[in-house]
PDB file of C-alpha atoms in Angstrom:
ATOM      1  CA  MET A 406     -25.598-107.020  79.390  1.00 72.00           C
ATOM      2  CA  ASN A 407     -23.751-110.370  78.519  1.00 76.00           C
ATOM      3  CA  GLN A 408     -23.960-112.076  81.752  1.00 74.00           C
ATOM      4  CA  THR A 409     -21.170-114.928  80.454  1.00 77.00           C
ATOM      5  CA  SER A 410     -18.759-112.408  80.064  1.00 84.00           C
ATOM      6  CA  LYS A 411     -15.348-112.666  82.229  1.00 88.00           C
ATOM      7  CA  LYS A 412     -14.441-108.973  81.464  1.00 96.00           C
ATOM      8  CA  PRO A 413     -14.423-106.873  84.086  1.00 97.00           C
ATOM      9  CA  LEU A 414     -17.116-104.436  83.873  1.00 98.00           C
ATOM     10  CA  ALA A 415     -16.850-100.637  83.816  1.00 98.00           C
ATOM     11  CA  VAL A 416     -19.480 -97.544  84.120  1.00 98.00           C
ATOM     12  CA  VAL A 417     -18.687 -94.373  82.750  1.00 98.00           C
ATOM     13  CA  THR A 418     -21.048 -91.170  82.746  1.00 98.00           C
ATOM     14  CA  GLY A 419     -21.020 -88.508  80.768  1.00 97.00           C
ATOM     15  CA  ALA A 420     -19.534 -90.571  78.016  1.00 97.00           C
ATOM     16  CA  SER A 421     -21.029 -89.456  74.735  1.00 95.00           C
ATOM     17  CA  SER A 422     -18.376 -86.979  74.055  1.00 94.00           C
ATOM     18  CA  GLY A 423     -15.144 -85.217  75.524  1.00 95.00           C
ATOM     19  CA  ILE A 424     -13.642 -86.697  78.626  1.00 96.00           C
ATOM     20  CA  GLY A 425     -16.339 -89.161  79.285  1.00 96.00           C
ATOM     21  CA  TYR A 426     -16.341 -90.691  75.753  1.00 97.00           C
ATOM     22  CA  GLU A 427     -12.109 -90.748  75.869  1.00 97.00           C
ATOM     23  CA  LEU A 428     -12.416 -92.619  79.214  1.00 98.00           C
ATOM     24  CA  ALA A 429     -15.013 -94.945  77.914  1.00 98.00           C
ATOM     25  CA  LEU A 430     -12.725 -95.759  74.829  1.00 98.00           C
ATOM     26  CA  ILE A 431      -9.582 -96.564  76.896  1.00 98.00           C
ATOM     27  CA  CYS A 432     -11.664 -98.886  79.105  1.00 98.00           C
ATOM     28  CA  ALA A 433     -12.976-100.672  76.016  1.00 98.00           C
ATOM     29  CA  GLN A 434      -9.369-101.036  74.872  1.00 98.00           C
ATOM     30  CA  ARG A 435      -7.930-102.424  77.873  1.00 97.00           C
ATOM     31  CA  GLY A 436     -10.658-105.220  77.948  1.00 97.00           C
ATOM     32  CA  PHE A 437     -13.326-103.660  80.064  1.00 98.00           C
ATOM     33  CA  ASP A 438     -17.260-104.252  79.196  1.00 98.00           C
ATOM     34  CA  LEU A 439     -19.210-101.053  79.573  1.00 98.00           C
ATOM     35  CA  VAL A 440     -22.363 -99.219  80.801  1.00 98.00           C
ATOM     36  CA  ILE A 441     -22.146 -95.867  79.344  1.00 98.00           C
ATOM     37  CA  ALA A 442     -24.681 -93.250  80.016  1.00 98.00           C
ATOM     38  CA  ALA A 443     -25.252 -89.475  78.775  1.00 97.00           C
ATOM     39  CA  ASP A 444     -28.256 -86.737  78.566  1.00 95.00           C
ATOM     40  CA  ARG A 445     -27.560 -86.840  74.816  1.00 95.00           C
ATOM     41  CA  PRO A 446     -28.392 -89.305  72.052  1.00 96.00           C
ATOM     42  CA  GLU A 447     -24.660 -89.308  70.938  1.00 96.00           C
ATOM     43  CA  ILE A 448     -24.278 -91.840  73.369  1.00 97.00           C
ATOM     44  CA  HIS A 449     -25.710 -94.725  70.755  1.00 97.00           C
ATOM     45  CA  GLY A 450     -23.306 -93.574  68.337  1.00 97.00           C
ATOM     46  CA  ALA A 451     -20.389 -94.030  71.231  1.00 97.00           C
ATOM     47  CA  ALA A 452     -21.800 -97.617  72.086  1.00 98.00           C
ATOM     48  CA  ALA A 453     -21.652 -98.688  68.633  1.00 97.00           C
ATOM     49  CA  ARG A 454     -17.739 -97.531  68.385  1.00 97.00           C
ATOM     50  CA  PHE A 455     -17.018 -99.422  71.526  1.00 98.00           C
ATOM     51  CA  ARG A 456     -18.699-102.517  70.371  1.00 97.00           C
ATOM     52  CA  GLU A 457     -16.539-102.511  67.311  1.00 97.00           C
ATOM     53  CA  LEU A 458     -13.602-102.690  69.975  1.00 96.00           C
ATOM     54  CA  GLY A 459     -15.071-106.375  71.366  1.00 95.00           C
ATOM     55  CA  ALA A 460     -16.687-104.686  74.238  1.00 96.00           C
ATOM     56  CA  THR A 461     -20.310-105.854  75.283  1.00 97.00           C
ATOM     57  CA  VAL A 462     -21.938-102.153  76.085  1.00 97.00           C
ATOM     58  CA  ALA A 463     -25.282-101.307  77.325  1.00 97.00           C
ATOM     59  CA  GLU A 464     -26.266 -97.643  76.988  1.00 98.00           C
ATOM     60  CA  VAL A 465     -28.570 -95.261  78.924  1.00 98.00           C
ATOM     61  CA  GLU A 466     -29.545 -91.851  77.544  1.00 98.00           C
ATOM     62  CA  THR A 467     -30.725 -90.448  80.325  1.00 97.00           C
ATOM     63  CA  ASP A 468     -30.933 -87.047  82.673  1.00 97.00           C
ATOM     64  CA  LEU A 469     -28.218 -87.980  85.308  1.00 97.00           C
ATOM     65  CA  SER A 470     -29.636 -84.786  87.631  1.00 97.00           C
ATOM     66  CA  THR A 471     -32.127 -87.347  88.701  1.00 97.00           C
ATOM     67  CA  THR A 472     -32.046 -90.150  90.970  1.00 97.00           C
ATOM     68  CA  ASP A 473     -34.000 -92.269  88.378  1.00 98.00           C
ATOM     69  CA  GLY A 474     -31.613 -91.165  85.751  1.00 98.00           C
ATOM     70  CA  VAL A 475     -28.950 -92.922  87.851  1.00 98.00           C
ATOM     71  CA  ASP A 476     -31.041 -95.883  89.151  1.00 98.00           C
ATOM     72  CA  ARG A 477     -31.245 -96.660  85.282  1.00 98.00           C
ATOM     73  CA  VAL A 478     -27.758 -96.688  84.760  1.00 98.00           C
ATOM     74  CA  CYS A 479     -26.960 -99.275  87.813  1.00 98.00           C
ATOM     75  CA  ALA A 480     -29.964-101.557  86.330  1.00 97.00           C
ATOM     76  CA  ALA A 481     -28.288-101.781  83.248  1.00 97.00           C
ATOM     77  CA  ALA A 482     -25.674-103.613  84.677  1.00 97.00           C
ATOM     78  CA  GLU A 483     -28.176-106.129  84.872  1.00 95.00           C
ATOM     79  CA  GLY A 484     -26.569-107.503  88.216  1.00 94.00           C
ATOM     80  CA  ARG A 485     -23.141-107.924  87.257  1.00 96.00           C
ATOM     81  CA  PRO A 486     -20.612-106.704  89.573  1.00 97.00           C
ATOM     82  CA  ILE A 487     -19.194-103.235  88.586  1.00 98.00           C
ATOM     83  CA  ASP A 488     -15.300-103.335  88.709  1.00 98.00           C
ATOM     84  CA  ALA A 489     -14.644 -99.646  87.773  1.00 98.00           C
ATOM     85  CA  LEU A 490     -16.867 -96.454  88.002  1.00 98.00           C
ATOM     86  CA  LEU A 491     -15.883 -93.237  86.086  1.00 98.00           C
ATOM     87  CA  ALA A 492     -18.321 -90.748  87.212  1.00 98.00           C
ATOM     88  CA  ASN A 493     -17.355 -87.903  84.727  1.00 97.00           C
ATOM     89  CA  ALA A 494     -21.076 -86.655  83.912  1.00 96.00           C
ATOM     90  CA  GLY A 495     -21.301 -83.020  84.514  1.00 94.00           C
ATOM     91  CA  HIS A 496     -21.746 -79.673  82.807  1.00 92.00           C
ATOM     92  CA  GLY A 497     -21.140 -75.785  83.198  1.00 90.00           C
ATOM     93  CA  LEU A 498     -23.246 -72.772  83.106  1.00 92.00           C
ATOM     94  CA  GLY A 499     -21.249 -69.217  82.351  1.00 91.00           C
ATOM     95  CA  ARG A 500     -22.396 -65.616  82.959  1.00 93.00           C
ATOM     96  CA  GLY A 501     -23.204 -64.210  86.299  1.00 94.00           C
ATOM     97  CA  PHE A 502     -25.350 -65.886  88.606  1.00 96.00           C
ATOM     98  CA  LEU A 503     -28.183 -63.224  88.972  1.00 97.00           C
ATOM     99  CA  ASP A 504     -28.188 -63.506  85.123  1.00 95.00           C
ATOM    100  CA  GLN A 505     -28.675 -67.130  85.085  1.00 95.00           C
ATOM    101  CA  ASP A 506     -31.944 -68.997  85.122  1.00 95.00           C
ATOM    102  CA  PHE A 507     -32.045 -70.679  88.492  1.00 97.00           C
ATOM    103  CA  SER A 508     -33.490 -73.799  87.314  1.00 97.00           C
ATOM    104  CA  ALA A 509     -30.436 -74.144  85.064  1.00 96.00           C
ATOM    105  CA  GLU A 510     -28.172 -73.432  87.985  1.00 96.00           C
ATOM    106  CA  ARG A 511     -30.260 -75.928  89.625  1.00 97.00           C
ATOM    107  CA  HIS A 512     -29.823 -78.626  86.952  1.00 97.00           C
ATOM    108  CA  VAL A 513     -25.822 -78.098  87.218  1.00 97.00           C
ATOM    109  CA  LEU A 514     -25.958 -78.628  90.844  1.00 98.00           C
ATOM    110  CA  ASP A 515     -28.051 -81.825  90.412  1.00 98.00           C
ATOM    111  CA  THR A 516     -25.999 -83.408  87.728  1.00 97.00           C
ATOM    112  CA  ASN A 517     -22.156 -82.731  89.131  1.00 98.00           C
ATOM    113  CA  ILE A 518     -23.108 -83.161  92.911  1.00 98.00           C
ATOM    114  CA  THR A 519     -26.517 -84.544  93.640  1.00 98.00           C
ATOM    115  CA  GLY A 520     -26.538 -87.419  90.725  1.00 98.00           C
ATOM    116  CA  THR A 521     -22.890 -87.875  91.081  1.00 98.00           C
ATOM    117  CA  ILE A 522     -22.896 -88.763  94.653  1.00 98.00           C
ATOM    118  CA  TYR A 523     -25.884 -90.794  94.668  1.00 98.00           C
ATOM    119  CA  LEU A 524     -24.010 -92.876  91.852  1.00 98.00           C
ATOM    120  CA  LEU A 525     -21.565 -93.359  94.027  1.00 98.00           C
ATOM    121  CA  HIS A 526     -23.397 -94.237  97.283  1.00 98.00           C
ATOM    122  CA  LYS A 527     -24.842 -96.700  95.193  1.00 98.00           C
ATOM    123  CA  VAL A 528     -21.989 -98.603  93.419  1.00 98.00           C
ATOM    124  CA  ALA A 529     -19.234 -97.910  96.091  1.00 98.00           C
ATOM    125  CA  ARG A 530     -21.561 -99.642  98.704  1.00 98.00           C
ATOM    126  CA  ASP A 531     -21.171-103.081  96.881  1.00 98.00           C
ATOM    127  CA  MET A 532     -17.783-102.574  95.731  1.00 98.00           C
ATOM    128  CA  ARG A 533     -17.333-102.595  99.632  1.00 98.00           C
ATOM    129  CA  ALA A 534     -19.060-105.705 100.360  1.00 98.00           C
ATOM    130  CA  ARG A 535     -17.226-107.469  97.442  1.00 97.00           C
ATOM    131  CA  GLY A 536     -13.998-105.687  98.792  1.00 98.00           C
ATOM    132  CA  ALA A 537     -12.725-104.450  95.406  1.00 98.00           C
ATOM    133  CA  GLY A 538     -13.347-101.585  93.126  1.00 98.00           C
ATOM    134  CA  ARG A 539     -12.123 -98.685  91.348  1.00 98.00           C
ATOM    135  CA  ILE A 540     -13.772 -95.088  91.482  1.00 98.00           C
ATOM    136  CA  LEU A 541     -12.648 -92.029  89.173  1.00 98.00           C
ATOM    137  CA  VAL A 542     -14.536 -89.054  89.733  1.00 98.00           C
ATOM    138  CA  THR A 543     -13.782 -86.002  87.343  1.00 97.00           C
ATOM    139  CA  GLY A 544     -13.401 -83.075  89.574  1.00 96.00           C
ATOM    140  CA  SER A 545     -11.414 -79.787  88.047  1.00 95.00           C
ATOM    141  CA  ILE A 546      -8.487 -77.498  89.136  1.00 93.00           C
ATOM    142  CA  ALA A 547     -11.497 -74.984  89.129  1.00 93.00           C
ATOM    143  CA  GLY A 548     -12.451 -76.056  92.641  1.00 94.00           C
ATOM    144  CA  PHE A 549      -9.517 -74.504  93.827  1.00 94.00           C
ATOM    145  CA  ILE A 550     -10.470 -71.324  92.378  1.00 94.00           C
ATOM    146  CA  PRO A 551     -13.795 -68.796  93.270  1.00 94.00           C
ATOM    147  CA  GLY A 552     -15.510 -68.865  89.605  1.00 92.00           C
ATOM    148  CA  SER A 553     -16.618 -65.450  88.865  1.00 95.00           C
ATOM    149  CA  TYR A 554     -18.904 -65.953  85.820  1.00 95.00           C
ATOM    150  CA  GLN A 555     -19.250 -69.540  86.629  1.00 95.00           C
ATOM    151  CA  ALA A 556     -19.906 -69.403  90.067  1.00 96.00           C
ATOM    152  CA  VAL A 557     -22.003 -72.448  90.605  1.00 97.00           C
ATOM    153  CA  TYR A 558     -19.996 -74.518  88.497  1.00 96.00           C
ATOM    154  CA  ASN A 559     -16.583 -74.099  90.110  1.00 96.00           C
ATOM    155  CA  ALA A 560     -18.252 -74.579  93.575  1.00 97.00           C
ATOM    156  CA  THR A 561     -19.444 -77.812  92.596  1.00 98.00           C
ATOM    157  CA  LYS A 562     -15.864 -78.686  91.380  1.00 97.00           C
ATOM    158  CA  SER A 563     -14.771 -77.635  95.025  1.00 97.00           C
ATOM    159  CA  PHE A 564     -17.632 -79.926  96.368  1.00 98.00           C
ATOM    160  CA  LEU A 565     -16.581 -83.014  94.335  1.00 98.00           C
ATOM    161  CA  ASN A 566     -12.531 -82.573  95.024  1.00 97.00           C
ATOM    162  CA  SER A 567     -13.322 -82.357  98.655  1.00 97.00           C
ATOM    163  CA  PHE A 568     -15.764 -85.541  98.471  1.00 98.00           C
ATOM    164  CA  CYS A 569     -13.557 -87.325  96.840  1.00 98.00           C
ATOM    165  CA  PHE A 570     -10.313 -87.347  99.768  1.00 97.00           C
ATOM    166  CA  ALA A 571     -13.349 -87.815 102.190  1.00 98.00           C
ATOM    167  CA  LEU A 572     -14.538 -91.015 100.676  1.00 98.00           C
ATOM    168  CA  ARG A 573     -11.266 -92.515 100.009  1.00 98.00           C
ATOM    169  CA  GLU A 574     -10.432 -91.900 103.600  1.00 98.00           C
ATOM    170  CA  GLU A 575     -13.542 -93.801 104.727  1.00 98.00           C
ATOM    171  CA  LEU A 576     -12.822 -96.370 102.666  1.00 98.00           C
ATOM    172  CA  GLU A 577      -9.090 -97.021 103.318  1.00 96.00           C
ATOM    173  CA  ASP A 578      -8.474-100.663 103.664  1.00 95.00           C
ATOM    174  CA  SER A 579     -11.721-101.439 102.044  1.00 98.00           C
ATOM    175  CA  GLY A 580     -10.262-102.611  99.004  1.00 98.00           C
ATOM    176  CA  VAL A 581     -12.011-100.177  97.002  1.00 98.00           C
ATOM    177  CA  THR A 582     -10.122 -97.052  95.775  1.00 98.00           C
ATOM    178  CA  VAL A 583     -11.043 -93.417  94.902  1.00 98.00           C
ATOM    179  CA  THR A 584      -9.075 -91.220  92.250  1.00 98.00           C
ATOM    180  CA  CYS A 585      -9.742 -87.630  91.757  1.00 98.00           C
ATOM    181  CA  LEU A 586      -9.119 -86.659  88.041  1.00 97.00           C
ATOM    182  CA  MET A 587      -8.631 -82.590  87.962  1.00 96.00           C
ATOM    183  CA  PRO A 588      -8.148 -81.293  84.503  1.00 93.00           C
ATOM    184  CA  GLY A 589      -7.757 -77.643  83.445  1.00 85.00           C
ATOM    185  CA  VAL A 590      -9.304 -76.258  80.347  1.00 82.00           C
ATOM    186  CA  THR A 591      -9.873 -78.878  78.009  1.00 79.00           C
ATOM    187  CA  ALA A 592     -10.902 -79.248  74.383  1.00 69.00           C
ATOM    188  CA  THR A 593     -14.354 -80.636  74.712  1.00 79.00           C
ATOM    189  CA  ASP A 594     -17.820 -79.064  74.100  1.00 73.00           C
ATOM    190  CA  PHE A 595     -18.333 -77.819  77.401  1.00 76.00           C
ATOM    191  CA  PHE A 596     -17.512 -74.317  76.529  1.00 76.00           C
ATOM    192  CA  GLN A 597     -20.265 -74.426  73.897  1.00 76.00           C
ATOM    193  CA  ARG A 598     -22.894 -75.735  76.225  1.00 74.00           C
ATOM    194  CA  ALA A 599     -22.032 -73.675  78.754  1.00 70.00           C
ATOM    195  CA  ASP A 600     -22.216 -70.219  76.924  1.00 69.00           C
ATOM    196  CA  LEU A 601     -18.486 -69.338  77.367  1.00 77.00           C
ATOM    197  CA  MET A 602     -17.855 -68.903  73.324  1.00 78.00           C
ATOM    198  CA  ASP A 603     -17.388 -65.154  73.772  1.00 78.00           C
ATOM    199  CA  THR A 604     -14.866 -65.517  76.403  1.00 83.00           C
ATOM    200  CA  LYS A 605     -11.141 -65.425  76.933  1.00 80.00           C
ATOM    201  CA  VAL A 606     -11.577 -69.043  78.519  1.00 73.00           C
ATOM    202  CA  GLY A 607     -13.889 -70.413  75.436  1.00 68.00           C
ATOM    203  CA  ARG A 608     -11.581 -69.354  72.944  1.00 78.00           C
ATOM    204  CA  SER A 609      -7.793 -70.264  74.581  1.00 72.00           C
ATOM    205  CA  GLU A 610      -5.740 -73.244  73.784  1.00 75.00           C
ATOM    206  CA  LYS A 611      -6.651 -76.543  75.592  1.00 72.00           C
ATOM    207  CA  ALA A 612      -5.614 -79.752  76.732  1.00 78.00           C
ATOM    208  CA  SER A 613      -6.458 -82.804  74.514  1.00 90.00           C
ATOM    209  CA  ALA A 614      -9.564 -84.774  75.940  1.00 92.00           C
ATOM    210  CA  GLN A 615      -7.239 -87.788  75.071  1.00 93.00           C
ATOM    211  CA  GLU A 616      -4.495 -87.267  77.218  1.00 94.00           C
ATOM    212  CA  VAL A 617      -6.741 -85.922  79.951  1.00 95.00           C
ATOM    213  CA  ALA A 618      -8.405 -89.182  80.253  1.00 96.00           C
ATOM    214  CA  MET A 619      -5.222 -91.608  79.908  1.00 96.00           C
ATOM    215  CA  ASP A 620      -3.624 -89.497  82.993  1.00 96.00           C
ATOM    216  CA  GLY A 621      -7.372 -90.334  84.915  1.00 97.00           C
ATOM    217  CA  PHE A 622      -7.396 -93.833  83.725  1.00 98.00           C
ATOM    218  CA  ASP A 623      -3.844 -94.666  84.598  1.00 98.00           C
ATOM    219  CA  ALA A 624      -4.182 -92.694  87.867  1.00 98.00           C
ATOM    220  CA  MET A 625      -7.474 -94.988  88.838  1.00 98.00           C
ATOM    221  CA  MET A 626      -5.701 -98.033  87.875  1.00 98.00           C
ATOM    222  CA  ARG A 627      -2.815 -97.466  90.225  1.00 98.00           C
ATOM    223  CA  GLY A 628      -4.992 -96.696  92.771  1.00 97.00           C
ATOM    224  CA  ASP A 629      -3.714 -92.584  93.367  1.00 97.00           C
ATOM    225  CA  ALA A 630      -5.550 -90.709  95.517  1.00 97.00           C
ATOM    226  CA  GLU A 631      -5.236 -87.748  92.740  1.00 96.00           C
ATOM    227  CA  ILE A 632      -4.123 -86.518  89.576  1.00 95.00           C
ATOM    228  CA  ILE A 633      -3.459 -83.006  88.153  1.00 94.00           C
ATOM    229  CA  SER A 634      -3.595 -83.427  84.535  1.00 85.00           C
ATOM    230  CA  GLY A 635      -0.813 -81.182  82.678  1.00 81.00           C
ATOM    231  CA  TRP A 636       2.338 -79.226  84.202  1.00 79.00           C
ATOM    232  CA  ARG A 637       0.317 -75.888  84.008  1.00 83.00           C
ATOM    233  CA  ASN A 638      -2.484 -76.795  85.742  1.00 82.00           C
ATOM    234  CA  LYS A 639      -0.138 -78.268  88.548  1.00 87.00           C
ATOM    235  CA  LEU A 640       1.197 -74.891  88.632  1.00 86.00           C
ATOM    236  CA  GLN A 641      -2.011 -73.183  88.777  1.00 87.00           C
ATOM    237  CA  VAL A 642      -3.264 -75.358  91.426  1.00 89.00           C
ATOM    238  CA  ALA A 643      -0.059 -74.431  93.640  1.00 90.00           C
ATOM    239  CA  THR A 644      -0.406 -70.631  92.958  1.00 89.00           C
ATOM    240  CA  ALA A 645      -3.897 -70.935  93.976  1.00 87.00           C
ATOM    241  CA  ASN A 646      -3.156 -72.434  97.264  1.00 89.00           C
ATOM    242  CA  ILE A 647      -1.069 -69.151  98.004  1.00 89.00           C
ATOM    243  CA  THR A 648      -3.454 -66.402  96.512  1.00 90.00           C
ATOM    244  CA  PRO A 649      -6.000 -64.727  98.456  1.00 87.00           C
ATOM    245  CA  ALA A 650      -9.400 -65.703  97.301  1.00 89.00           C
ATOM    246  CA  GLN A 651     -10.663 -62.399  96.318  1.00 93.00           C
ATOM    247  CA  ILE A 652      -7.456 -62.083  93.656  1.00 89.00           C
ATOM    248  CA  LEU A 653      -8.436 -65.264  92.574  1.00 86.00           C
ATOM    249  CA  ALA A 654     -11.786 -64.494  91.588  1.00 91.00           C
ATOM    250  CA  LYS A 655     -10.803 -61.322  90.155  1.00 91.00           C
ATOM    251  CA  LYS A 656      -8.344 -63.050  87.895  1.00 88.00           C
ATOM    252  CA  HIS A 657     -10.866 -65.605  86.968  1.00 89.00           C
ATOM    253  CA  ALA A 658     -13.609 -62.824  85.925  1.00 90.00           C
ATOM    254  CA  GLN A 659     -10.765 -61.418  83.583  1.00 88.00           C
ATOM    255  CA  ILE A 660     -11.041 -64.728  81.260  1.00 85.00           C
ATOM    256  CA  THR A 661     -14.859 -65.971  81.931  1.00 88.00           C
ATOM    257  CA  ALA A 662     -16.513 -62.607  81.802  1.00 89.00           C
ATOM    258  CA  PRO A 663     -18.799 -62.134  78.933  1.00 88.00           C
ATOM    259  CA  GLY A 664     -17.051 -60.281  76.035  1.00 84.00           C
ATOM    260  CA  THR A 665     -13.516 -61.211  77.155  1.00 86.00           C
ATOM    261  CA  ALA A 666     -13.022 -63.093  73.914  1.00 78.00           C
ATOM    262  CA  GLY A 667     -11.291 -60.318  72.136  1.00 66.00           C
ATOM    263  CA  GLN A 668      -9.509 -58.534  75.083  1.00 59.00           C
TER     264      GLN A 668
END
C-alpha cells in the first residue's frame, strides 16, 4: 500500500466478481486507491485490472466470515485512513432449510452478518473519530420477503437492511454517512454458487451488475440513506410492504423451489 498517495482509499469486499467487482472498478475509475477482498483467487486478477487504471491496490484473498479474515482486510490498509467502505461480501444458499447442511448455513450467516458488522465496527469507529467517511452496505430487496427455499439468505438481508438504517441514525451529524444498496435479481454468479440454477429465479432475466453498482456508488457519494436499484424492484418493495408475509413466502417459493426453472 502506497503510504505517500494523495488519493482517497476505498475498501471493497466481495470484489472478485459481480456487484463488488463493479463497485471496485468504479472506485478506481473515480480516483480511489483500493483495498479489495474476496474468498476466491479471482481477486488477484481483479487487482491487476484496477492497477491498470492507476489505482494503488492491495488485494486480500481471505474468508470474510471470520474475524481473522476481516482483520486481514483492515491490516492491508497499513494505517491509511479509509475514506469509503463498500461492504458487499455475501453469498446465498438455495433449497429447503432442513435439506441444507448446517455448516453451509452457518457460513452464510457468518459472512453476510457477522463478518460484515465486524468490519463496520472497526472501520466506522475510525471514521467517526476523524469526522468523515462514507459507507455502502449491499443489502437486498430480498430482505423484505420471507425467503422460502432461501430462508437463511433472505433473513440475513433483512438484518442488514435494518442495521444500516439504525447505524445511520446513530452516526447522524458525525460526518459519516451510511447507505444501503438494495438490488433485486442481478446478473452475477450468485445463483450458480447458491445452487439455484434449476429454479425459475435462477433462469430469469436479471439486472446488470454494472448498473446496480453505479446506482450504489452514486447514492453513497450523495450520502443517501438507501437506493433500491431498478423501478421493478421499487415496485416489488412497495407491494411487499402491503402484502401478508404468508402470501409473500408462498410467492417466493414459486420461483425458488428446486425444479421450478421449467415451469
